Amino acid sequence: MISYNATAQKQPLNISGTVMEEVNKNPIPFATVIVFDTDTNQSVTGTTTDEGGKFNITTDALNFYIEISFIGFETLKLTTFNIEKNQLDLGALYLIQVTEALDEVEIRAEKSNVEFRLDKRVFNVGKDISSTGMGALEVLNNVPSVTVSIEGEVSLRGKSGVQILIDGKPSILADDPSNTLGTITAEMIEKIEVITNPSAKYDAEGTAGILNIVLKKDEKKGLNGSISLNTGIPDNHSVGVSLNRRTEHFNLFAQLGVGYRSLPRDSKNSNQDRINNTTVNSEGTAYRNENFYNIILGTDYYINPLNVITLSGNFAYEIEDQPSTTDFSSFEPSSVLVSQWQRKESTEATNPKWQYELQYKREFKDNEDHTLLFSTQGRFFGKDQESEFVITPVFGDDDFNDQQTETQFQQADYTFKLDYNKPFSEKVNMELGSQYVINDVGNDYTVRDLIDGEWITNPDLTNNFEYNQKVFGIYGTGSYEGEAWGIKAGLRIEMTDLKTELTNTNEKNNQNYTDYFPSAHISYKFDKAISLAGGYSRRIFRPRLWDLNPFFNFRNNYNIRTGNPNLEPEYTDSYEITSIFAFNKISFNTGVYHLYTTDVVERITYFEDNVSITTPENIGTSNTTGMEVNFKYRPSKWLTFNGDFNYSYFIRNGEFEDQSFDFNGDKWSARLTGKFNLPADFELELTGNHQSGFQTVQSEVSALTFADLGVRKKIAKGKLVINFAIRDVFKSRISESVIDQPEYYLYTWNTRGRFFTLGLSYGFGKGEAMTYSGSRR
């Protein structure tokens, strides 16, 4: 071995150089440079290269050699030097890529696999998926417990409302997955994290679960995009364009959408007064016709491999027309028809919406999971609505007044978050963070009656409701995860300041409270395929605006819904034990859970003069114990089954206005989806759903069974896709309930009917063909 012996050296030696790739001459950031003692072969000092591949290091060693290394490259060893005046300039140093090692990595990653982590499961995307040209939604559909319908609806363990993150950050791209994830393909995805029981790190408000899509750091180049055309019966027509341009430092994305849709709803109601032996029946159809326009613009700016800033915005505008026609019949004792009339609604509204997000994420050199994330988000929704209700007598001489309503609504929401994650080792991790949320709402609601040809404001039904809620939260978690055992515990503290006011009557309700939300997880891995996990978390349901606002819905003025400004939050302690099995062709989860809820929010109906008024109230406690099973089975390449089953037994205890609401009951639901890969690149999807009947504090809700069907045809290796779907094939998705009391009887029936949709989508670049549905946010 040749080394430099600097026996005459009296000052420290300064060593510098630049590390680069041999093939493309690009600099290599964060390469390791170590100075070794020649006699002992022990390291003396070391450093890493900066973003430009440069390094500078000082040593007092007299007899040394240098090694330079980076993952995926051969280690470079330097033993001969030319030193002048205590300066050693090594110049450009080229590392050779290790092709053999890369081949080995590809073999190990040939097949996608699932890792069981303490509080989540990690689906690593292997070559079997990344090389097929799949899109992000198709990759999600390969993840155990995740189901994506042919129309792009994502559900986790059979539940919708899943929060989707990209690289651990909320993203406008994930707000409507079927619209915007079309620009992300399988080869860009490194892994997908599945979180079914969120820890104290996440909001204490309930969620169906979280999916985090982690992108590869080297898959950020290229132009991706998709164009789609949609049509349907009832009217559902749209055009959408999605673009995504990735460069070394920028990720630019944009989406434009425009369309028209009509959402009909048929309803029947019967109100029977058993004291006076009178009945009012109603039957009608209501529509929500909308023209909508939507634009999304945003960019990720990669300052360097460790720092990224994201800025994005979304603006949407909707023009609504809501016509409805309801026929009423009034009966006296012995079912004698007294009168008939028709009530027609004409409603027009405009809805401006905007949203912005600014995020900064920093990774640290010591560990890719050592991160700091700051984000701020703003949302605004406005509604300027006018309605007129005209009464046309058909039979009898009852005198009814025409009515008008006017609504001016504005809602602004702001969220500020700071999250810090610090791994102390491969087994020990810490998370710290805070969040501040502001909700500011105003709803000015006016009702007018036509009396003697003049519109007169009804002071009993007119109000201006102001709602302001601020929630500040801080959290901390710590975890240990070994080869078999793992444990994680955390605590979240949230301080809520809620103010509501009816300005017309000066009615105020101020609530200020602090809550503690602990969480705990424990897991044990029997092997790579079988895992057992237990978890506990405390959750909260805060009454939303429409739960608190005592507005009146006049579409059917014999069946009115209103809010309760005195409503308090409900709290749930959630316990669960789950077992997870993942084998070659089948994966399934089984679990048992128990939920204990206090101050349960229930909707209570009051009845007087054949008018039912439904409002939410806090009533007692609920103990719910249940079991859940879901599975994914792929017996062959052309056939896949997804199934979910949930059964729960509940005990309700409560008293309200001297009436006992103690009762027991149960309910269950099941879903089975079959996906068939047919010849000529056709795909068929059939889904059957059943929800059992169940009891609430006042009503009996009927069971319902319905089916959906979808067909997809891929052309040009999936770049062009044709979708056809039928929702509620047999028109059996009917919501039906009965309230049977000694003083009155109420029957309610609703359905949206059968929907047909047809879509044509084309993806270019690395983009996947997708469907722009323009779904409501």
XYZ file of N, CA and C in Angstrom, residues 556-675:
360
model
N -89.919 20.691 2.112
C -91.189 20.074 2.516
C -91.527 20.667 3.886
N -92.497 21.580 3.937
C -92.750 22.304 5.181
C -93.568 21.495 6.185
N -93.760 20.197 5.912
C -94.356 19.305 6.910
C -93.298 18.367 7.507
N -92.108 18.389 6.940
C -90.990 17.601 7.466
C -89.759 18.495 7.448
N -89.459 19.098 8.593
C -88.459 20.156 8.684
C -87.254 19.671 9.490
N -86.066 20.002 9.021
C -84.830 19.733 9.756
C -84.228 21.054 10.205
N -83.730 21.072 11.420
C -83.125 22.280 11.956
C -81.960 21.921 12.865
N -81.087 22.892 13.161
C -79.935 22.666 14.017
C -80.222 23.035 15.466
N -79.219 22.799 16.316
C -79.344 23.048 17.749
C -78.085 23.784 18.217
N -78.173 25.104 18.459
C -76.974 25.867 18.830
C -76.400 25.483 20.189
N -77.140 24.712 21.006
C -76.654 24.304 22.328
C -76.040 22.903 22.325
N -75.865 22.335 21.143
C -75.332 20.982 21.042
C -73.888 20.931 21.536
N -73.536 19.880 22.258
C -72.180 19.701 22.779
C -71.477 18.563 22.048
N -70.144 18.494 22.116
C -69.416 17.428 21.407
C -69.631 16.070 22.054
N -69.473 15.021 21.248
C -69.503 13.667 21.787
C -68.087 13.099 21.769
N -67.791 12.203 22.728
C -66.454 11.634 22.881
C -66.536 10.112 22.795
N -65.530 9.514 22.160
C -65.506 8.063 21.990
C -64.146 7.513 22.398
N -64.161 6.488 23.243
C -62.977 5.688 23.537
C -63.030 4.451 22.656
N -62.010 4.288 21.809
C -62.003 3.222 20.806
C -60.914 2.200 21.122
N -61.307 0.930 21.226
C -60.378 -0.173 21.471
C -60.510 -1.165 20.311
N -59.382 -1.706 19.846
C -59.469 -2.720 18.802
C -58.272 -3.669 18.850
N -58.543 -4.901 18.469
C -57.502 -5.917 18.281
C -57.687 -6.477 16.883
N -56.637 -6.441 16.089
C -56.726 -6.922 14.716
C -55.632 -7.936 14.436
N -55.957 -8.893 13.601
C -54.966 -9.848 13.107
C -54.903 -9.700 11.596
N -53.697 -9.718 11.058
C -53.467 -9.456 9.645
C -52.735 -10.648 9.034
N -53.271 -11.142 7.934
C -52.676 -12.283 7.243
C -52.461 -11.895 5.782
N -51.278 -12.116 5.262
C -50.975 -11.811 3.870
C -50.184 -12.970 3.266
N -50.821 -13.642 2.322
C -50.162 -14.758 1.652
C -50.068 -14.457 0.155
N -49.726 -15.436 -0.626
C -49.461 -15.202 -2.032
C -50.691 -14.710 -2.786
N -51.837 -15.390 -2.595
C -53.028 -15.056 -3.360
C -54.128 -14.408 -2.533
N -53.981 -14.422 -1.226
C -55.051 -13.908 -0.382
C -54.472 -13.113 0.785
N -55.142 -12.053 1.125
C -54.820 -11.296 2.331
C -56.140 -10.948 3.001
N -56.174 -11.045 4.322
C -57.400 -10.650 5.010
C -57.078 -10.175 6.417
N -57.978 -9.353 6.930
C -57.879 -8.793 8.267
C -59.109 -9.203 9.057
N -58.911 -9.578 10.285
C -60.026 -9.817 11.192
C -59.787 -8.969 12.429
N -60.846 -8.472 12.985
C -60.678 -7.621 14.150
C -61.923 -7.575 15.005
N -61.720 -7.310 16.269
C -62.825 -7.043 17.189
C -62.587 -5.657 17.775
N -63.666 -4.962 18.083
C -63.525 -3.600 18.571
C -64.619 -3.284 19.584
N -64.348 -2.270 20.395
C -65.344 -1.786 21.352
C -65.273 -0.265 21.375
N -66.422 0.377 21.281
C -66.517 1.835 21.286
C -67.434 2.267 22.432
N -66.925 3.152 23.266
C -67.746 3.719 24.334
C -67.875 5.211 24.078
N -69.111 5.678 23.848
C -69.364 7.056 23.448
C -70.254 7.738 24.471
N -69.878 8.949 24.854
C -70.675 9.753 25.782
C -71.238 10.971 25.062
N -72.339 11.507 25.599
C -73.029 12.660 24.999
C -73.335 12.397 23.526
N -73.891 11.230 23.252
C -74.137 10.807 21.873
C -75.077 11.792 21.180
N -74.700 12.212 19.973
C -75.539 13.104 19.182
C -76.549 12.263 18.408
N -77.823 12.440 18.709
C -78.909 11.733 18.031
C -79.905 12.755 17.491
N -80.546 12.414 16.384
C -81.569 13.301 15.823
C -82.934 12.910 16.399
N -83.563 13.888 17.039
C -84.845 13.686 17.703
C -85.930 14.429 16.924
N -87.082 13.778 16.774
C -88.199 14.359 16.038
C -89.305 14.776 16.998
N -89.744 16.014 16.829
C -90.898 16.539 17.566
C -92.072 16.625 16.595
N -93.277 16.448 17.105
C -94.444 16.378 16.224
C -95.571 17.242 16.789
N -96.123 18.094 15.917
C -97.256 18.926 16.316
C -97.984 19.398 15.062
N -99.342 19.259 15.055
C -100.172 19.695 13.927
C -99.702 19.080 12.614
N -99.377 17.811 12.654
C -98.931 17.050 11.479
C -97.595 17.523 10.917
N -96.874 18.373 11.638
C -95.551 18.835 11.216
C -94.497 18.167 12.085
N -93.511 17.542 11.459
C -92.395 16.941 12.195
C -91.179 17.846 12.068
N -90.546 18.121 13.192
C -89.323 18.928 13.229
C -88.230 18.061 13.842
N -87.154 17.841 13.096
C -86.055 16.979 13.527
C -84.841 17.833 13.850
N -84.268 17.618 15.039
C -83.118 18.394 15.491
C -82.170 17.501 16.267
N -80.847 17.759 16.243
C -79.902 16.921 16.990
C -79.888 17.287 18.478
N -79.743 16.255 19.305
C -79.662 16.431 20.755
C -78.572 15.499 21.300
N -78.011 15.854 22.465
C -77.077 14.983 23.183
C -77.880 14.077 24.107
N -77.808 12.760 23.859
C -78.614 11.819 24.640
C -77.764 10.642 25.079
N -77.362 10.614 26.333
C -76.818 9.437 26.989
C -75.543 8.885 26.420
N -75.387 7.578 26.576
C -74.159 6.864 26.208
C -74.465 5.708 25.268
N -73.414 5.250 24.602
C -73.533 4.091 23.708
C -72.332 3.188 23.909
N -72.591 1.891 24.092
C -71.550 0.866 24.116
C -71.738 -0.017 22.891
N -70.738 -0.036 22.028
C -70.825 -0.816 20.797
C -69.667 -1.806 20.741
N -69.995 -3.068 20.554
C -68.988 -4.122 20.406
C -69.215 -4.809 19.069
N -68.141 -4.999 18.319
C -68.333 -5.573 16.998
C -67.133 -6.327 16.496
N -67.315 -6.917 15.329
C -66.238 -7.622 14.641
C -66.249 -7.225 13.175
N -65.069 -7.287 12.574
C -64.910 -6.883 11.188
C -64.003 -7.875 10.479
N -64.371 -8.227 9.274
C -63.548 -9.100 8.431
C -63.510 -8.493 7.030
N -62.334 -8.345 6.479
C -62.248 -7.966 5.071
C -61.120 -8.749 4.418
N -61.277 -9.031 3.138
C -60.287 -9.876 2.458
C -60.127 -9.442 1.016
N -59.001 -9.861 0.443
C -58.716 -9.675 -0.973
C -58.135 -10.983 -1.478
N -58.798 -11.597 -2.441
C -58.423 -12.926 -2.925
C -58.284 -12.885 -4.444
N -57.115 -13.327 -4.929
C -56.868 -13.346 -6.365
C -56.499 -14.771 -6.783
N -57.516 -15.593 -7.083
C -57.229 -16.983 -7.443
C -56.510 -17.130 -8.774
N -56.647 -16.137 -9.660
C -55.960 -16.187 -10.948
C -55.722 -14.767 -11.436
N -54.971 -14.638 -12.512
C -54.643 -13.308 -13.020
C -55.871 -12.572 -13.541
N -56.907 -13.315 -13.907
C -58.077 -12.663 -14.500
C -59.225 -12.456 -13.504
N -59.036 -12.869 -12.258
C -60.142 -12.784 -11.303
C -59.650 -12.332 -9.926
N -60.327 -11.335 -9.363
C -60.020 -10.841 -8.023
C -61.316 -10.610 -7.258
N -61.340 -11.021 -5.982
C -62.495 -10.769 -5.115
C -62.060 -9.872 -3.954
N -62.900 -8.890 -3.636
C -62.744 -8.082 -2.433
C -64.021 -8.203 -1.613
N -63.881 -8.409 -0.314
C -65.057 -8.549 0.520
C -64.905 -7.868 1.861
N -66.015 -7.374 2.400
C -66.044 -6.744 3.723
C -67.288 -7.208 4.466
N -67.134 -7.468 5.760
C -68.271 -7.828 6.609
C -68.070 -7.162 7.965
N -69.133 -6.549 8.460
C -69.060 -5.861 9.747
C -70.334 -6.141 10.531
N -70.165 -6.584 11.781
C -71.309 -6.819 12.667
C -71.065 -6.104 13.985
N -72.093 -5.447 14.504
C -71.947 -4.758 15.795
C -73.219 -4.903 16.620
N -73.006 -4.968 17.922
C -74.103 -5.012 18.889
C -73.953 -3.801 19.800
N -75.034 -3.051 19.995
C -74.918 -1.815 20.756
C -75.942 -1.763 21.884
N -75.547 -1.083 22.945
C -76.398 -0.843 24.114
C -76.499 0.662 24.290
N -77.737 1.177 24.184
C -77.959 2.616 24.320
C -78.616 2.899 25.658
N -78.079 3.872 26.372
C -78.656 4.317 27.634
C -78.782 5.823 27.608
N -79.961 6.326 27.919
C -80.132 7.770 27.918
C -81.536 8.171 28.288
N -81.655 9.423 28.707
C -82.950 9.985 29.066
C -83.005 11.409 28.555
N -84.151 11.780 27.974
C -84.295 13.123 27.428
C -85.724 13.590 27.653
N -85.855 14.747 28.319
C -87.164 15.329 28.625
C -88.097 14.288 29.242
N -87.576 13.627 30.291
C -88.323 12.647 31.088
C -88.709 11.403 30.295
N -88.100 11.196 29.122
C -88.381 9.993 28.334
C -87.121 9.131 28.286
N -87.281 7.842 28.590
C -86.146 6.926 28.575
C -85.857 6.458 27.152
N -84.572 6.429 26.816
C -84.146 5.939 25.503
C -83.229 4.732 25.657
N -83.461 3.921 26.674
C -82.659 2.715 26.883
C -83.138 1.613 25.938
N -82.229 1.038 25.164
C -82.573 -0.093 24.306
C -81.286 -0.750 23.821
N -81.412 -1.979 23.324
C -80.299 -2.731 22.742
C -80.630 -3.039 21.288
N -79.604 -3.238 20.489
C -79.845 -3.585 19.096
C -78.568 -4.027 18.417
N -78.688 -4.423 17.157
C -77.513 -4.790 16.374
C -77.737 -4.408 14.923
N -76.646 -4.400 14.164
C -76.729 -4.170 12.723
C -75.500 -4.773 12.062
N -75.610 -5.053 10.785
C -74.485 -5.625 10.051
C -74.523 -5.157 8.608
N -73.388 -5.224 7.964
C -73.287 -4.855 6.561
C -72.279 -5.776 5.883
N -72.457 -5.978 4.599
C -71.566 -6.847 3.816
C -71.442 -6.291 2.408
N -70.262 -6.489 1.838
C -70.014 -6.059 0.466
C -69.091 -7.054 -0.201
N -69.377 -7.395 -1.445
C -68.545 -8.311 -2.221
C -68.368 -7.737 -3.616
N -67.103 -7.618 -4.035
C -66.781 -7.099 -5.358
C -65.984 -8.142 -6.123
N -66.421 -8.416 -7.331
C -65.688 -9.303 -8.233
C -65.146 -8.516 -9.416
N -63.844 -8.671 -9.689
C -63.211 -7.987 -10.816
C -62.689 -9.032 -11.791
